[in-house]
XYZ file of C-alpha atoms in Angstrom:
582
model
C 10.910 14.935 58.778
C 6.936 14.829 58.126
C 5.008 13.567 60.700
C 3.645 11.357 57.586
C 7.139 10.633 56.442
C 6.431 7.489 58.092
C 2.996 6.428 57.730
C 2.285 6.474 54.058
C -0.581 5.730 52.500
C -0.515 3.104 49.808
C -1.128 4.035 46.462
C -4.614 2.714 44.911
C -5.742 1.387 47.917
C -8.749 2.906 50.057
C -6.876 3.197 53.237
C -7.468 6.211 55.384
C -5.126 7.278 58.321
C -7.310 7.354 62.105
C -6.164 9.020 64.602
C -6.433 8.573 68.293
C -6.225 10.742 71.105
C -4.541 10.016 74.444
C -5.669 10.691 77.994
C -4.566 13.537 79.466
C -4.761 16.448 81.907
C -6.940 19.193 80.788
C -3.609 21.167 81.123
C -1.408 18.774 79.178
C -0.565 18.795 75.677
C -2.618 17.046 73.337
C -1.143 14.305 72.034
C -2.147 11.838 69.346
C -1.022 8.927 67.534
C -2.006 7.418 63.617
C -3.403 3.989 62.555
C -3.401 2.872 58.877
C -6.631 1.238 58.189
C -8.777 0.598 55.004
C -12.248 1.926 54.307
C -12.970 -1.677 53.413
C -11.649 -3.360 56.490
C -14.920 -2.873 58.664
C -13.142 -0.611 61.497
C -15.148 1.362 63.468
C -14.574 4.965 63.054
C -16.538 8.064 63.728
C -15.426 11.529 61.225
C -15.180 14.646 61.920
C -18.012 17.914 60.108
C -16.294 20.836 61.430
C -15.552 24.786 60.118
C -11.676 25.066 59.644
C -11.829 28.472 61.246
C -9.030 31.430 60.456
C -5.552 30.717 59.761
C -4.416 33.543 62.177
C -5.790 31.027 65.898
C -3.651 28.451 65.772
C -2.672 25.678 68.845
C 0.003 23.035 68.284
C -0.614 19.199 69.131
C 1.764 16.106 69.158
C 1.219 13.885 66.491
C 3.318 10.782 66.434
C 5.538 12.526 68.856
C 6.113 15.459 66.684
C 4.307 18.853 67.049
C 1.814 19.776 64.419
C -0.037 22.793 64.398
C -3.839 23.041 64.580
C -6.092 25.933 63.749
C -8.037 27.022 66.824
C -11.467 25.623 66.508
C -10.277 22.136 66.040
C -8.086 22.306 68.961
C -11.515 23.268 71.014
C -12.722 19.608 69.960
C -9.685 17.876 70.288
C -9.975 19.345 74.255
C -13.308 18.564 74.635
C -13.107 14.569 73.202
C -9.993 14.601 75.441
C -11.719 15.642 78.412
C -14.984 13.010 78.195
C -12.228 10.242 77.730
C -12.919 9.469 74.438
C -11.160 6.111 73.018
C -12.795 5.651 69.369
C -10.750 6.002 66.080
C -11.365 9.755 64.691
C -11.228 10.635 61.243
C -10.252 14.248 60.571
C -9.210 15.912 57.249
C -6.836 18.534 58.612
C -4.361 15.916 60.487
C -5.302 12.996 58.831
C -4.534 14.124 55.479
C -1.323 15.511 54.640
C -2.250 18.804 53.079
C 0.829 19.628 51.644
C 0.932 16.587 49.328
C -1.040 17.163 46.573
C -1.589 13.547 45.257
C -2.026 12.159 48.655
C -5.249 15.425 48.981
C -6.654 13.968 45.511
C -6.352 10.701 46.479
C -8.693 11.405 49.860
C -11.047 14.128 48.692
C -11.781 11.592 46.137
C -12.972 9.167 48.643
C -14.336 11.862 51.459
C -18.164 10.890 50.684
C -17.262 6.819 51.283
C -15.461 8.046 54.020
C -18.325 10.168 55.810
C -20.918 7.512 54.611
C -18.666 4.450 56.236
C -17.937 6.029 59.348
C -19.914 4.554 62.177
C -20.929 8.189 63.285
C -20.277 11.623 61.970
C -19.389 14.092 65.019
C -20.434 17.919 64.146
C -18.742 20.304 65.782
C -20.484 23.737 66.018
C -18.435 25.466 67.839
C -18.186 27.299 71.405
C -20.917 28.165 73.606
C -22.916 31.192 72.912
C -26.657 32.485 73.025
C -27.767 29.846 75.127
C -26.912 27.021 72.757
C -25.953 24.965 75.926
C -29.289 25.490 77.455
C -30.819 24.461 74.138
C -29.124 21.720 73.212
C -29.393 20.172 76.801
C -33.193 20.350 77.257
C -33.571 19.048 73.635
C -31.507 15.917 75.048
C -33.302 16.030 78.400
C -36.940 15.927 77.157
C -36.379 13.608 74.069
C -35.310 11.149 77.006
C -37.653 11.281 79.043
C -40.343 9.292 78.938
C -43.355 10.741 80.845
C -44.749 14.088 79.873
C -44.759 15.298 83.751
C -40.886 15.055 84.043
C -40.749 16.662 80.609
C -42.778 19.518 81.949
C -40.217 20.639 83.933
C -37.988 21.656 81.438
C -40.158 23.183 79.053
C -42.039 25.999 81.240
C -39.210 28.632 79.291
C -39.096 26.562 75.844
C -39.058 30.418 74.295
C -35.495 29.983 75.219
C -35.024 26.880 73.127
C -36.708 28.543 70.485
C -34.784 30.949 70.152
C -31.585 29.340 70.620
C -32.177 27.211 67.595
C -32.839 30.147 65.419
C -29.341 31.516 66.622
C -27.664 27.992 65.846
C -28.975 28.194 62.555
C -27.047 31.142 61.980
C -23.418 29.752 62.500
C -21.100 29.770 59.610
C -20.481 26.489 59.931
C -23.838 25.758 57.639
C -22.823 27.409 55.141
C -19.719 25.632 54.330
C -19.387 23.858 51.350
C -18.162 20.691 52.422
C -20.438 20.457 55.093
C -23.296 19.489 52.621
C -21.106 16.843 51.467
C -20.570 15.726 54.968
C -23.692 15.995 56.618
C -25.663 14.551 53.321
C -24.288 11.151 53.295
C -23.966 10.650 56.751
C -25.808 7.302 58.430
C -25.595 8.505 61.650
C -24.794 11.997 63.694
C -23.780 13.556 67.080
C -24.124 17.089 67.392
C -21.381 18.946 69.550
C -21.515 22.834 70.966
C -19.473 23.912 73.643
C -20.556 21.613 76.559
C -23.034 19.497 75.480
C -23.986 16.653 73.143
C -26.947 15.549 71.631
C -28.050 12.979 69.331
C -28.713 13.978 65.247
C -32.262 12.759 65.222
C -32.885 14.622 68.498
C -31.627 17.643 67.212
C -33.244 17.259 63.802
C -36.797 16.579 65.314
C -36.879 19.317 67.613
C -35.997 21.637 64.316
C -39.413 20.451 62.872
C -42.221 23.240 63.554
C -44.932 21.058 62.775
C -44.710 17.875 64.403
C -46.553 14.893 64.798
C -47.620 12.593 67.882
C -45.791 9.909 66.912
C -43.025 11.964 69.310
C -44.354 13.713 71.886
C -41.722 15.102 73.638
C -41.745 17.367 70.456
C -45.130 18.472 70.003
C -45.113 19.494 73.547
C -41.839 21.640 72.598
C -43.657 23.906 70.008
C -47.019 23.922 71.812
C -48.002 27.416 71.871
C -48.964 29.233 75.295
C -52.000 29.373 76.325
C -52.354 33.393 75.880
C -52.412 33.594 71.943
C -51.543 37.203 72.267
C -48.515 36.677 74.041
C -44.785 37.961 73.123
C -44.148 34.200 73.162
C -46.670 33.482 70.584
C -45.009 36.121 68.441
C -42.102 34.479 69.313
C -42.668 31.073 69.005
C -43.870 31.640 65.085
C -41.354 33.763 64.061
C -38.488 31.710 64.840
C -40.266 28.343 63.289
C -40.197 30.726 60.125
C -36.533 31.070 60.359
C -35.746 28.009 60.795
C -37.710 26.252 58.044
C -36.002 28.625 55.671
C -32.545 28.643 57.115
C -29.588 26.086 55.359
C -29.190 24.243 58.376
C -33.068 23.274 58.269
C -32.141 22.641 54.358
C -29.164 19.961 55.454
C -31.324 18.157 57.629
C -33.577 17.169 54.997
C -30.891 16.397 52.547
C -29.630 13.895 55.089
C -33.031 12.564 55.821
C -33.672 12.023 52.273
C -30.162 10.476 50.660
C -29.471 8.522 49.196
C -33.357 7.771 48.159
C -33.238 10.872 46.575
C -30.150 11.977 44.876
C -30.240 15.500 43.148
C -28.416 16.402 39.673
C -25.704 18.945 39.908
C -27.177 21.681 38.956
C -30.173 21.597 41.580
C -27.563 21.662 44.104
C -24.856 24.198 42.494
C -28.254 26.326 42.564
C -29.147 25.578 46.333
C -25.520 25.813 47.720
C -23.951 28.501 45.095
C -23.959 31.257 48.454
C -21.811 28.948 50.642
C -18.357 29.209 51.308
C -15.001 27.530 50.607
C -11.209 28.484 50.499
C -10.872 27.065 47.403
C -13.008 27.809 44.113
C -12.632 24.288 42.783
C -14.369 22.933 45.866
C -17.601 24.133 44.831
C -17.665 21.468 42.490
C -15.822 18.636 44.154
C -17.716 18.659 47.353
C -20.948 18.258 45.202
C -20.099 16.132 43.001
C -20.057 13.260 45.688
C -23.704 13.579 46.182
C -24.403 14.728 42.464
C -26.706 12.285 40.444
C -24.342 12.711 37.727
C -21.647 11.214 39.797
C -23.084 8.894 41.866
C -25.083 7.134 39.617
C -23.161 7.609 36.156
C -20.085 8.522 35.885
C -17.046 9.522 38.224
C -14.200 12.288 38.141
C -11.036 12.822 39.124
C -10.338 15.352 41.636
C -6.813 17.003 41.211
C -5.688 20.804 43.349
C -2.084 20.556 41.226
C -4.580 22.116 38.016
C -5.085 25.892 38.253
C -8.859 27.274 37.930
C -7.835 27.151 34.289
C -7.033 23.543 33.855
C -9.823 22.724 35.927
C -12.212 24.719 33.809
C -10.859 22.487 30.900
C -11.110 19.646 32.930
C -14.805 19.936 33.687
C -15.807 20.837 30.368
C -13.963 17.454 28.890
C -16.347 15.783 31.881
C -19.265 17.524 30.598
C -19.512 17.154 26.893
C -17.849 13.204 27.057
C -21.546 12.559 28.484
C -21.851 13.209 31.917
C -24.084 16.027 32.298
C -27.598 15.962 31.072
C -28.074 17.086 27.632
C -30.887 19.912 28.600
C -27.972 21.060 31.302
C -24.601 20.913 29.243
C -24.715 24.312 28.103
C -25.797 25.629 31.744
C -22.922 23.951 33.332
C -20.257 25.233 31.345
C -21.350 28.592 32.455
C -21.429 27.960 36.281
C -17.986 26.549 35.920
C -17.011 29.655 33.918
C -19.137 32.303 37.009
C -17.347 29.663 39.888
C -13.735 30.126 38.290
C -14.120 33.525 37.731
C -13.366 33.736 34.176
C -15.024 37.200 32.691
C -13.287 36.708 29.389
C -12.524 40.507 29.016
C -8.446 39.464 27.867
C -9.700 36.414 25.677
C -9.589 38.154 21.816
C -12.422 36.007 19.908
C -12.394 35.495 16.361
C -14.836 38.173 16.357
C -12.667 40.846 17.562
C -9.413 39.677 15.609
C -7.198 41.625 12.846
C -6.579 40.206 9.324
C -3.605 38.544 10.904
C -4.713 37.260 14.233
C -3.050 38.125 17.399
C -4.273 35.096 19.872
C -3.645 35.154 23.665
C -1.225 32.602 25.435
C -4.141 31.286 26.743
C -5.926 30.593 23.263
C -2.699 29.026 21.345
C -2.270 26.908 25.141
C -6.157 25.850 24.647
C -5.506 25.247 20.791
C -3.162 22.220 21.579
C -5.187 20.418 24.007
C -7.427 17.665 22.131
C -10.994 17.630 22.421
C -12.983 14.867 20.065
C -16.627 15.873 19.789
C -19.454 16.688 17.055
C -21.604 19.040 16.757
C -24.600 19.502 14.812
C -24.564 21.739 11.796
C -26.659 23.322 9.052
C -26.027 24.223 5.511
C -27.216 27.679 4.929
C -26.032 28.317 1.312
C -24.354 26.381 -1.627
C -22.586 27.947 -4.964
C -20.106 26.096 -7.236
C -17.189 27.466 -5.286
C -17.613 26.668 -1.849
C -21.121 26.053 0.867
C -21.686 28.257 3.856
C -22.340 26.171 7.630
C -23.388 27.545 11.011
C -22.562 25.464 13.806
C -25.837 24.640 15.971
C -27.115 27.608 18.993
C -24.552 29.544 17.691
C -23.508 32.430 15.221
C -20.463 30.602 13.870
C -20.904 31.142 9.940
C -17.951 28.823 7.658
C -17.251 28.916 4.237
C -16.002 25.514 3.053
C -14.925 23.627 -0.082
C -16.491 20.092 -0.930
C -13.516 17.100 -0.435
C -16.619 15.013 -1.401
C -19.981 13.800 -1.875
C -20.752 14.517 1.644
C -17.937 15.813 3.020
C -16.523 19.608 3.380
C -13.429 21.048 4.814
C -13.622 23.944 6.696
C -11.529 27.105 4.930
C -12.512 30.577 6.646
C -15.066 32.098 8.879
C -17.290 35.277 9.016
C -17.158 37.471 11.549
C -19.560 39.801 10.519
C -17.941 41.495 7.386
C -15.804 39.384 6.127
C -14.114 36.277 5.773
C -11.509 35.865 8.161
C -8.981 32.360 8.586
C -10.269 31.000 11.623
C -9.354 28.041 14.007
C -11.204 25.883 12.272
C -9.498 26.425 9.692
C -8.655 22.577 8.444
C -11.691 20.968 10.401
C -14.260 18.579 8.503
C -17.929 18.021 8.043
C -19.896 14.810 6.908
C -23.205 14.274 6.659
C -24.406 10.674 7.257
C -28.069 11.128 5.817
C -29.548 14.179 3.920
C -29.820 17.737 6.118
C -27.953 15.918 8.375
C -24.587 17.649 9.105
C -21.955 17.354 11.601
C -18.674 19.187 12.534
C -16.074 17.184 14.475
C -14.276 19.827 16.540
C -10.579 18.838 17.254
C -9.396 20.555 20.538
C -10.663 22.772 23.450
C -9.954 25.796 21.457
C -12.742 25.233 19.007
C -14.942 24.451 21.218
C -14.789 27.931 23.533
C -15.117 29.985 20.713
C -17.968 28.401 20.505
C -18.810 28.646 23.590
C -18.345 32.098 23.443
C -20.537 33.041 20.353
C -23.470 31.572 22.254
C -22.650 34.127 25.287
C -22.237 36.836 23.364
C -24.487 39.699 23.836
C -24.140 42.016 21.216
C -22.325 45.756 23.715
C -22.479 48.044 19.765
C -22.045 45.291 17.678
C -19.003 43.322 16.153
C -16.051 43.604 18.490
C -18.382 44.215 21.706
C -17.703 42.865 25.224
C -18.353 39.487 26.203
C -20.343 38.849 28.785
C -21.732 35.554 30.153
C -25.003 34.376 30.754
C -27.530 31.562 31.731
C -29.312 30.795 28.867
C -33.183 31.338 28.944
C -35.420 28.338 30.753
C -37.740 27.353 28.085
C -40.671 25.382 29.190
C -41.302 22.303 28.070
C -44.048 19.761 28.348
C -44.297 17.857 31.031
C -44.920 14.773 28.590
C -41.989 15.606 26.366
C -38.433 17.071 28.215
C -36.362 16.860 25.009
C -36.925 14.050 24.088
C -38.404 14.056 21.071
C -35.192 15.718 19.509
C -33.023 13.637 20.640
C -34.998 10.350 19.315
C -35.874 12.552 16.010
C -31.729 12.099 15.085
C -30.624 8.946 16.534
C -28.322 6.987 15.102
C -27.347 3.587 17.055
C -24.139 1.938 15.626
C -23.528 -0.726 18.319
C -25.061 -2.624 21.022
C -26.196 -0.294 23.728
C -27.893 0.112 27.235
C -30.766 2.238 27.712
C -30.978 3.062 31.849
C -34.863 3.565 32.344
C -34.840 4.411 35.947
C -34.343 7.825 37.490
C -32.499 8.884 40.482
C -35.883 9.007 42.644
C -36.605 5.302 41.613
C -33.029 3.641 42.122
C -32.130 1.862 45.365
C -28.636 2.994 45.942
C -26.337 1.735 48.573
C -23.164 3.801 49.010
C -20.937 0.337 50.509
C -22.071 -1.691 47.135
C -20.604 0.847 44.595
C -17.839 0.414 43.000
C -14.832 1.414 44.304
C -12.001 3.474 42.869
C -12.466 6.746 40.266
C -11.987 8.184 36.599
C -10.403 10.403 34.556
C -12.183 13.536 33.443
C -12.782 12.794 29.881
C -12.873 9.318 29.819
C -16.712 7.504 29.082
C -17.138 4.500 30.693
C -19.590 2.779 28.467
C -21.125 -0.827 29.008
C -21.977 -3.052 26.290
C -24.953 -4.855 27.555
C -27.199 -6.945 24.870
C -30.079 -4.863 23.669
C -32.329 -8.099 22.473
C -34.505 -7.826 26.115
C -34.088 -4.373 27.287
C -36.420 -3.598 30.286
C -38.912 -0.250 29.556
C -40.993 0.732 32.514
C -42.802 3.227 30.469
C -43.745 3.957 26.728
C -42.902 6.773 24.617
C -41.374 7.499 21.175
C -40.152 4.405 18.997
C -36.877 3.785 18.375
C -35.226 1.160 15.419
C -31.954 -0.194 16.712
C -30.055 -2.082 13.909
C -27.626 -4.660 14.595
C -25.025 -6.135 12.016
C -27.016 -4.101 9.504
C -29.948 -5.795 10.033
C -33.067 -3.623 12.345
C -34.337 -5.316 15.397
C -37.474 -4.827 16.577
C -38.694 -1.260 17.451
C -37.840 -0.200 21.592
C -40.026 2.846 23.354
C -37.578 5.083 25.482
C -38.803 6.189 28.550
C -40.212 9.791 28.771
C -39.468 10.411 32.806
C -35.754 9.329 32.405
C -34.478 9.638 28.863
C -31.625 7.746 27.881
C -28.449 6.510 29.634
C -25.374 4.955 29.238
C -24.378 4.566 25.463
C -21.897 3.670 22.505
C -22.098 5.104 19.023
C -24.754 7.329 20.012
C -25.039 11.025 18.591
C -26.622 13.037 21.973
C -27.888 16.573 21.292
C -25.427 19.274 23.142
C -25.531 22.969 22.986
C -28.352 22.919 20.222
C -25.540 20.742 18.352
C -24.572 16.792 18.842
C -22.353 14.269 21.217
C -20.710 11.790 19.398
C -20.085 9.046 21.990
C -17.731 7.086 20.102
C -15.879 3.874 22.214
């Protein structure tokens, strides 16, 4: 029986399982025991930022009276809280999760930034002693308590040695993890542990800071320079500030200074963090997304490890084009969730590369059946009496189709190059709701990667070359204009909307006043606010909202921020349009 056989956690409730150690002899097994308690409840826990370590060092603890086994470096920890008689609740994803249940690990990666944000502390384990990291770390916590600059002399006649010693902490692996940004980002409060000693977050974190101010003494005085300029320990002294300021663990502590004042959009982190490491591929994108602006302040998602990297490929791009990345970045982020899953596409045969009778992959007639409701812009390149020729937006999909109507077509065949081929969309329709004003409404996931595709395409000899993909270009915009000015240029407002005019660096954001609970992937969550008094902080282009087919008076969107939450709104995507239908 599971040691969690009998302490389940309810389902759509924000409980956590604590755990807390009992006293023992430094040569007794460790032994623990589970409380059930909710992330709402207001009981005072501390969590857990630690490396998991390799699988091969393993140690096995008593949990609830029955042994569970431990990888090595957490075992280290559990020894050390054990031996300083530590009695506080202790939040810890390898015991307190049961990794082998797959809904129950959805369930509580889903709530693993509330749960570092809530806990009282966050304890970060570094590791074992080495390089002098317990000298380091112990005059860091001797001088930033003293309070008279004689006793603090004392300890600072070698402060080479601390120096140094932070440069070398710097360097652990445990920095580079990817769930350690997650961790360390959110959290209100932070002991830092390594081998022996202990010492305060924000006496760690100042003494990391080259430059410092008088407003703390103790650490000017710790980066004061000798008094012979030409010394080794000049040389010294400068070289490791330089690796510090540039090293991720200098990185982190600014990201946890500055949340969640400043929350950063997904791609500004995927681009900061896309070296560090994690067992899993998916995890580069769930441990960001609960500090992503796109998450946090928008819209959730629903973690789940029982999709492959293909499902969850699918999953992400459902999130993506139902709204929830920025429209300048929707293209972009398909692509690093293409490079993170590892998909090269060398198996995938494209309409481009297909026989007068098509021979599709497994994964293509798989993708083919799974629904995906957007539209994309269009143009009309060429009319005749028979049929008019479309090319789908940022991309070199050609289609011949047949009029059903005034202003409707139905897609019948597609070029690829020579000829005219049947295609998959084969059957799909396009309106136009004003003059030159065409749209395509793709009908599954299918569609949509070929697509996707055609834009990554870079030619390798022509028709039938490899595929290979790509970050598109970074164009340049105005500082004054960010895309805008397309998007307003085409909107078309249907219902009552919201438009959000604050950005991430403006909102006050408290982590224990969100809401709780998450989302599907694909599913908008759209609010339906009046639009009669909509607040603007900030003019820009005008914009004529009808209502009940009459037109209200004229808004101004914001430049800085663009627009936010909406219904019936058509958003430029991939050089193409969003319908956001409710």
């Amino acid at each position: 029986m599971s040691v969690y056989t009998n302490n389940l956690l309810l389902q759509g409730q924000t409980q956590i399982r604590v755990l807390r150690i009992l006293p023992g002899q430094p040569t007794d097994d460790i032994k623990c025991i589970f409380d059930t308690v909710s992330l709402d409840g207001g009981t005072r826990y501390q969590a857990l930022s630690y490396e998991w370590g390799p699988k091969a060092s393993s140690r096995v603890i008593h949990v609830m009276g029955q042994p569970k086994t431990v990888r090595l470096n957490l075992w280290n920890f559990l020894s050390r809280l054990r031996s300083r008689g530590y009695h506080d609740y202790l939040w810890c994803d390898a015991i307190c999760i049961d990794q082998a249940n797959d809904h129950e690990r959805n369930h509580q990666v889903q709530w693993m930034a509330q749960i570092y944000r809530k806990a009282h502390s966050v304890l970060v384990w570094l590791g074992e002693d080495s390089e002098d990291s317990n000298i380091t770390l112990r005059t860091i916590r001797l001088v930033s308590t003293c309070a008279d600059r004689e006793s603090r002399s004392a300890y600072l006649e070698e402060r080479q040695i601390v120096w140094q010693g932070l440069t070398q902490l710097s360097r652990r692996r445990y920095w580079t993890r990817i769930w350690i940004v997650q961790e360390i980002t959110v959290a209100r409060d932070a002991q830092l542990f390594c081998g022996e000693e202990m010492v305060p977050w924000t006496a760690f974190a100042a003494a990391c800071k080259f430059r410092p101010e008088e407003v703390i003494p103790w650490r000017s005085e710790l980066w004061a320079p000798f008094p012979d300029v030409e010394s080794e320990k000049q040389t010294i002294r400068l070289d490791t500030s330089r690796k510090i300021y540039r090293s991720a663990m200098y990185g982190l502590i600014r990201s946890q200074k500055r949340w969640p004042q400043h929350v950063e959009p997904f791609e500004d982190l995927y681009t900061r963090y896309r070296e560090f490491g994690c067992e899993d591929s998916r995890d580069r994108f769930f441990a960001l997304f609960g500090i992503a602006k796109e998450v946090v302040l928008q819209r959730g998602f629903s973690v789940d490890y029982r999709k492959d990297n293909l499902e969850t490929f699918i999953s992400l791009v459902s999130w993506a084009v139902g709204g929830a990345i920025k429209i300048a970045s929707g293209r972009k982020f398909i692509h690093i969730a293409a490079e993170v899953m590892g998909f090269q596409w060398s198996d995938y045969p494209t309409e481009f590369c297909i026989d007068p009778k098509p021979k599709w992959s497994p994964v293509f007639l798989k993708w083919a059946t799974q629904p995906l409701a957007i539209s994309l812009r269009c143009y009309r390149c060429s009319t005749n009496a028979r049929f008019t020729i479309f090319r789908i937006a940022a991309s070199s999909v050609y289609l011949r189709c047949n009029p059903t109507g005034r202003n409707s077509w139905t897609v019948v065949g597609r070029h690829d190059g020579s000829r005219w081929v049947n295609s998959i969309f084969t059957g799909v329709g396009i309106v136009a709701d004003k003059p030159d004003n065409y749209f395509i409404g793709l009908k599954n996931v299918a569609q949509f990667i070929e697509i996707f595709l055609a834009y990554a395409y870079t030619g390798g000899g022509g028709w039938g070359g490899s595929w290979i993909l790509q970050y598109p270009a970074r164009v340049k915009q105005p500082a004054a204009d960010k895309g805008l000015a397309e998007l307003l240029s085409s909107v078309k407002i249907k219902r009552s909307v919201e438009l959000v005019t604050r950005g991430a660096e403006e909102a006050d954001i408290d982590m224990d006043e969100m809401p709780d609970g998450c989302e599907t992937f694909a599913k908008p969550r759209v609010l339906t606010p009046p639009v009669e008094k909509p607040e603007w902080r900030q003019a820009g282009t005008s914009l004529v909202v009808s209502r009940g087919g009459r037109p209200l008076d004229s808004l101004h969107a914001p430049v800085e921020t663009g627009l936010g939450r909406v219904r019936g709104l058509d958003i430029p995507l991939f050089g193409g349009f969003l319908r956001a239908e409710p």
